[in-house]
PDB file of C-alpha atoms in Angstrom:
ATOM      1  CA  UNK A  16      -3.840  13.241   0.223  1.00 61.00           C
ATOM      2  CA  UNK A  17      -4.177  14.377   3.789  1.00 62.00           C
ATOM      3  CA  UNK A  18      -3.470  18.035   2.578  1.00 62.00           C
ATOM      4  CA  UNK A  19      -6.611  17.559   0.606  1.00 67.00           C
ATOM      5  CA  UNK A  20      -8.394  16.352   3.719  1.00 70.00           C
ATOM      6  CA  UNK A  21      -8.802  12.974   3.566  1.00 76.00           C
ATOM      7  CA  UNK A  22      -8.116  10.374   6.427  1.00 78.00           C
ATOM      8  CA  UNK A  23      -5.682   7.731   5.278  1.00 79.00           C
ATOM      9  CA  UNK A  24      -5.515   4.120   7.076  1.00 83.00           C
ATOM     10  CA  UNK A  25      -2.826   1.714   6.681  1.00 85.00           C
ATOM     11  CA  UNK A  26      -3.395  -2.355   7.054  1.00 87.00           C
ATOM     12  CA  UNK A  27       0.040  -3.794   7.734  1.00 84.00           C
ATOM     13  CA  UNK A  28       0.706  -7.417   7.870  1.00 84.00           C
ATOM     14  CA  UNK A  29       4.008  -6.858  10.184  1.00 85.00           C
ATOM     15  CA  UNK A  30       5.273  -4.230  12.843  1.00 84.00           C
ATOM     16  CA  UNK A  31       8.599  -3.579  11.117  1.00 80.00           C
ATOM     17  CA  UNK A  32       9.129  -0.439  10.210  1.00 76.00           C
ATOM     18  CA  UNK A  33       5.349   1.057  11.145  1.00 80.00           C
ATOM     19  CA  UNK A  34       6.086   4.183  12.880  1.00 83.00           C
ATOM     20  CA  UNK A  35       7.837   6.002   9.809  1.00 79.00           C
ATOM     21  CA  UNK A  36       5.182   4.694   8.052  1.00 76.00           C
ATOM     22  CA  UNK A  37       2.424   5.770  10.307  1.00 81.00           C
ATOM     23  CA  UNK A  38       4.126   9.663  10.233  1.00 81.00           C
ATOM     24  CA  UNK A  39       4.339   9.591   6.522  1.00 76.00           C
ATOM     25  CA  UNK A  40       0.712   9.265   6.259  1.00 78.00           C
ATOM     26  CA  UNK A  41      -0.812  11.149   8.971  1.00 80.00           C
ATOM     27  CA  UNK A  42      -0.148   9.930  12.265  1.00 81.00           C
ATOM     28  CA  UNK A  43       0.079   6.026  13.875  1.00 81.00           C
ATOM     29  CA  UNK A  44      -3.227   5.885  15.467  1.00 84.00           C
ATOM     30  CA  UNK A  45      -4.157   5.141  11.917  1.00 85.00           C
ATOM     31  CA  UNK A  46      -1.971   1.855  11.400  1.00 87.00           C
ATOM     32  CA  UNK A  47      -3.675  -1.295  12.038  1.00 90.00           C
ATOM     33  CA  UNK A  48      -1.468  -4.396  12.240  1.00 88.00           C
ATOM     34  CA  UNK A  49      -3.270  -7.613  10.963  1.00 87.00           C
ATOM     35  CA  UNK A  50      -0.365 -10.081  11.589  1.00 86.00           C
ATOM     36  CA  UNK A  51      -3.088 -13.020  11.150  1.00 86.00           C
ATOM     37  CA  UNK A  52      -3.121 -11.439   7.152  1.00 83.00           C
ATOM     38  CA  UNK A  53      -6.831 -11.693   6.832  1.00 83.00           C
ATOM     39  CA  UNK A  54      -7.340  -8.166   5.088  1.00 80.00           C
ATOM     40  CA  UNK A  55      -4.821  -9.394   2.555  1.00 77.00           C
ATOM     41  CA  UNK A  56      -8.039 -11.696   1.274  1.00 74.00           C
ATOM     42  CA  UNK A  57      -8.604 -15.458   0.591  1.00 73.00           C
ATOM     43  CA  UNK A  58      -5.691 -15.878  -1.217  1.00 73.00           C
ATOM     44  CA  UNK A  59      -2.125 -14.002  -0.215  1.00 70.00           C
ATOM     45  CA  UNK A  60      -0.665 -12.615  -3.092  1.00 69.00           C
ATOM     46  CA  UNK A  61       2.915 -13.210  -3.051  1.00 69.00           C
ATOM     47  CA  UNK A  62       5.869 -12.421  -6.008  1.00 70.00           C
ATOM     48  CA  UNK A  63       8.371 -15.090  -6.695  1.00 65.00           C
ATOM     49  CA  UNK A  64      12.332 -14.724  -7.146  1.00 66.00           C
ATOM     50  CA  UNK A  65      12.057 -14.401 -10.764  1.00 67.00           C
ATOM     51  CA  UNK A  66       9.942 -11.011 -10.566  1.00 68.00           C
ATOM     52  CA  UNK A  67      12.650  -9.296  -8.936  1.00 66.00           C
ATOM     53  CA  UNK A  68      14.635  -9.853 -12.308  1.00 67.00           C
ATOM     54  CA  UNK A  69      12.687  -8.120 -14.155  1.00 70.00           C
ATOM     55  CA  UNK A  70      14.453  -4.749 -15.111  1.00 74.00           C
ATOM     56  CA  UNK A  71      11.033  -2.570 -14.434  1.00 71.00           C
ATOM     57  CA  UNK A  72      11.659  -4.239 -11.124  1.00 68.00           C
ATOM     58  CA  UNK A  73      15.445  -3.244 -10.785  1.00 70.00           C
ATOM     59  CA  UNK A  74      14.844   0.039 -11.547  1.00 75.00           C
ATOM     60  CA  UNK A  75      12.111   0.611  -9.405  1.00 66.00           C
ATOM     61  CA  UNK A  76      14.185  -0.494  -6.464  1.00 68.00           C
ATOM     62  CA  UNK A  77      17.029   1.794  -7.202  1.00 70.00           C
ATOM     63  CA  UNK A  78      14.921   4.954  -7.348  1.00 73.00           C
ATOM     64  CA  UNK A  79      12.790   3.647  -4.385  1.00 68.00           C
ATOM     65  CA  UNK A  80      15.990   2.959  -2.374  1.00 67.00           C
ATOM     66  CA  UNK A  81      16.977   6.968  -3.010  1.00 71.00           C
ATOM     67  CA  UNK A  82      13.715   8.909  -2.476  1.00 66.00           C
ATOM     68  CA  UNK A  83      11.032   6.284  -0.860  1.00 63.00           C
ATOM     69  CA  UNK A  84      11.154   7.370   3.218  1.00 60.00           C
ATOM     70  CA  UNK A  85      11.637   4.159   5.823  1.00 60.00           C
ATOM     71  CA  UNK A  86      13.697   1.239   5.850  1.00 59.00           C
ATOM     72  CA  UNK A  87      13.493  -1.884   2.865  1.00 61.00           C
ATOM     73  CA  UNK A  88      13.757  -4.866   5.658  1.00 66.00           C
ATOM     74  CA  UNK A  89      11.312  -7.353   6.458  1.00 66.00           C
ATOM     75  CA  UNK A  90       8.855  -9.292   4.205  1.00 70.00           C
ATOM     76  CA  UNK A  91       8.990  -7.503   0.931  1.00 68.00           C
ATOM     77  CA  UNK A  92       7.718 -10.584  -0.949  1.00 73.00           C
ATOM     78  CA  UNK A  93       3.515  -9.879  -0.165  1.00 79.00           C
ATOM     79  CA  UNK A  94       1.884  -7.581  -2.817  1.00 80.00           C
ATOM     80  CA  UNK A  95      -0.339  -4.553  -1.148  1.00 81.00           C
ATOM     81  CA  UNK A  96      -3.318  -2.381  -2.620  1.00 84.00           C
ATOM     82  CA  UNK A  97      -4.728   0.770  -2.087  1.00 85.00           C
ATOM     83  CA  UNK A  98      -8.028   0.810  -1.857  1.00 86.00           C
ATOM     84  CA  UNK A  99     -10.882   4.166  -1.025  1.00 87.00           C
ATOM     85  CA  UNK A 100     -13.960   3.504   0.555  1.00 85.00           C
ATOM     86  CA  UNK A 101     -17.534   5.339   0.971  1.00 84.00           C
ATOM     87  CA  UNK A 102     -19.534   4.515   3.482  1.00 83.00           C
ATOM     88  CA  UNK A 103     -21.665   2.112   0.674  1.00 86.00           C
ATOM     89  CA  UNK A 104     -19.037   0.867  -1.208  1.00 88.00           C
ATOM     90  CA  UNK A 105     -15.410   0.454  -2.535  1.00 88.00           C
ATOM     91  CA  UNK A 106     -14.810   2.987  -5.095  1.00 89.00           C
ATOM     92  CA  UNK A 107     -11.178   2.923  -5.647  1.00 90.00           C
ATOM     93  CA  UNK A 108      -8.924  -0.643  -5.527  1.00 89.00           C
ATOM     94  CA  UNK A 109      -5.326  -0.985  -7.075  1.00 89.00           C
ATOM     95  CA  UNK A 110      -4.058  -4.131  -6.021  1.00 86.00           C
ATOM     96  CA  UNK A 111      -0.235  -4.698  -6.693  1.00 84.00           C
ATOM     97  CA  UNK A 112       0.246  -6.827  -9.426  1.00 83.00           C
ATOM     98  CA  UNK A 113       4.251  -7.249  -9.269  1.00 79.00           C
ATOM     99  CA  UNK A 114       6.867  -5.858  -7.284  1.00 74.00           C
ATOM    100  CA  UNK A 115       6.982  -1.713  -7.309  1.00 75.00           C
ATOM    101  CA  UNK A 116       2.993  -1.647  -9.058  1.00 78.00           C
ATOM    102  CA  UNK A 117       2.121   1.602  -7.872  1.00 80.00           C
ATOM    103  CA  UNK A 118      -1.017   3.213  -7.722  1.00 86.00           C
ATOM    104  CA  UNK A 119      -2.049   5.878 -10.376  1.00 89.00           C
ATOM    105  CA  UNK A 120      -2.787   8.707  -7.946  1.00 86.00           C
ATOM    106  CA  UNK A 121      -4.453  10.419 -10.855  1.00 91.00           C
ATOM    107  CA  UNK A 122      -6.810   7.826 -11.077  1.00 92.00           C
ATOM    108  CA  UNK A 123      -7.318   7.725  -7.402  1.00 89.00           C
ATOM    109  CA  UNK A 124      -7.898  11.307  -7.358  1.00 89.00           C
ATOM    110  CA  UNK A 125     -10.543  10.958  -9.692  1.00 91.00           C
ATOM    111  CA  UNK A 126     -12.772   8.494  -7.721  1.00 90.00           C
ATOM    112  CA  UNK A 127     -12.667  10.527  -4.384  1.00 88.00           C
ATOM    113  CA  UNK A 128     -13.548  13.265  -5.975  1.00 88.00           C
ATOM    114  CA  UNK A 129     -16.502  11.550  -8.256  1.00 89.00           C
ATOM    115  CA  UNK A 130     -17.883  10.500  -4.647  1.00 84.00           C
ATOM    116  CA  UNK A 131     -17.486  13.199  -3.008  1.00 77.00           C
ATOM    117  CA  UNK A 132     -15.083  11.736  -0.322  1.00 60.00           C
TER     118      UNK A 132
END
């Protein structure tokens, strides 16, 4: 994305592991810790025990745990999103549904570039 030349941000709810994470998408002055979880909305999303059964779920760790960059400690239990904004409005959200919901970066790509951003 940043090859493209957009600016990407990063909300995390915890400082484990945020300087990795701050290089992988374009440098840490664009990492924003909310600890107090109020970007994460009225109601924290959270998967259970039971998700991580799933076999989509297995087999997204095991090919996340070989390629993804960074480390796999801390809370791994709250769901994230991805979400682009124009100065108006939100025209992009993916919120993680279960554990390893990625976003479609297809999709993504489609809605910067029907703004304009």
């Amino acid at each position: 994305m940043a090859a493209q030349g957009y600016v990407l941000h990063a909300v995390i709810h915890e400082p484990l592991g945020w300087e990795p994470f701050g290089e992988f998408i374009g440098g840490t002055d664009f990492v924003y810790l909310d600890a107090e979880k109020r970007f994460y909305g009225p109601t924290l999303r959270k998967g259970g025990k039971t998700g991580l059964l799933a076999p989509s779920v297995v087999s997204k760790f095991m090919t996340a745990k070989k390629t993804a960059p960074g480390n796999f400690e801390g809370d791994g239990w709250t769901f994230g999103a991805v979400f682009a904004i124009s100065p108006q409005e939100v025209v992009y959200e993916h919120r993680e549904k279960s554990f390893g919901d990625a976003v479609d970066t297809a999709d993504l790509m489609k809605a910067l570039e029907a703004n304009k951003l």
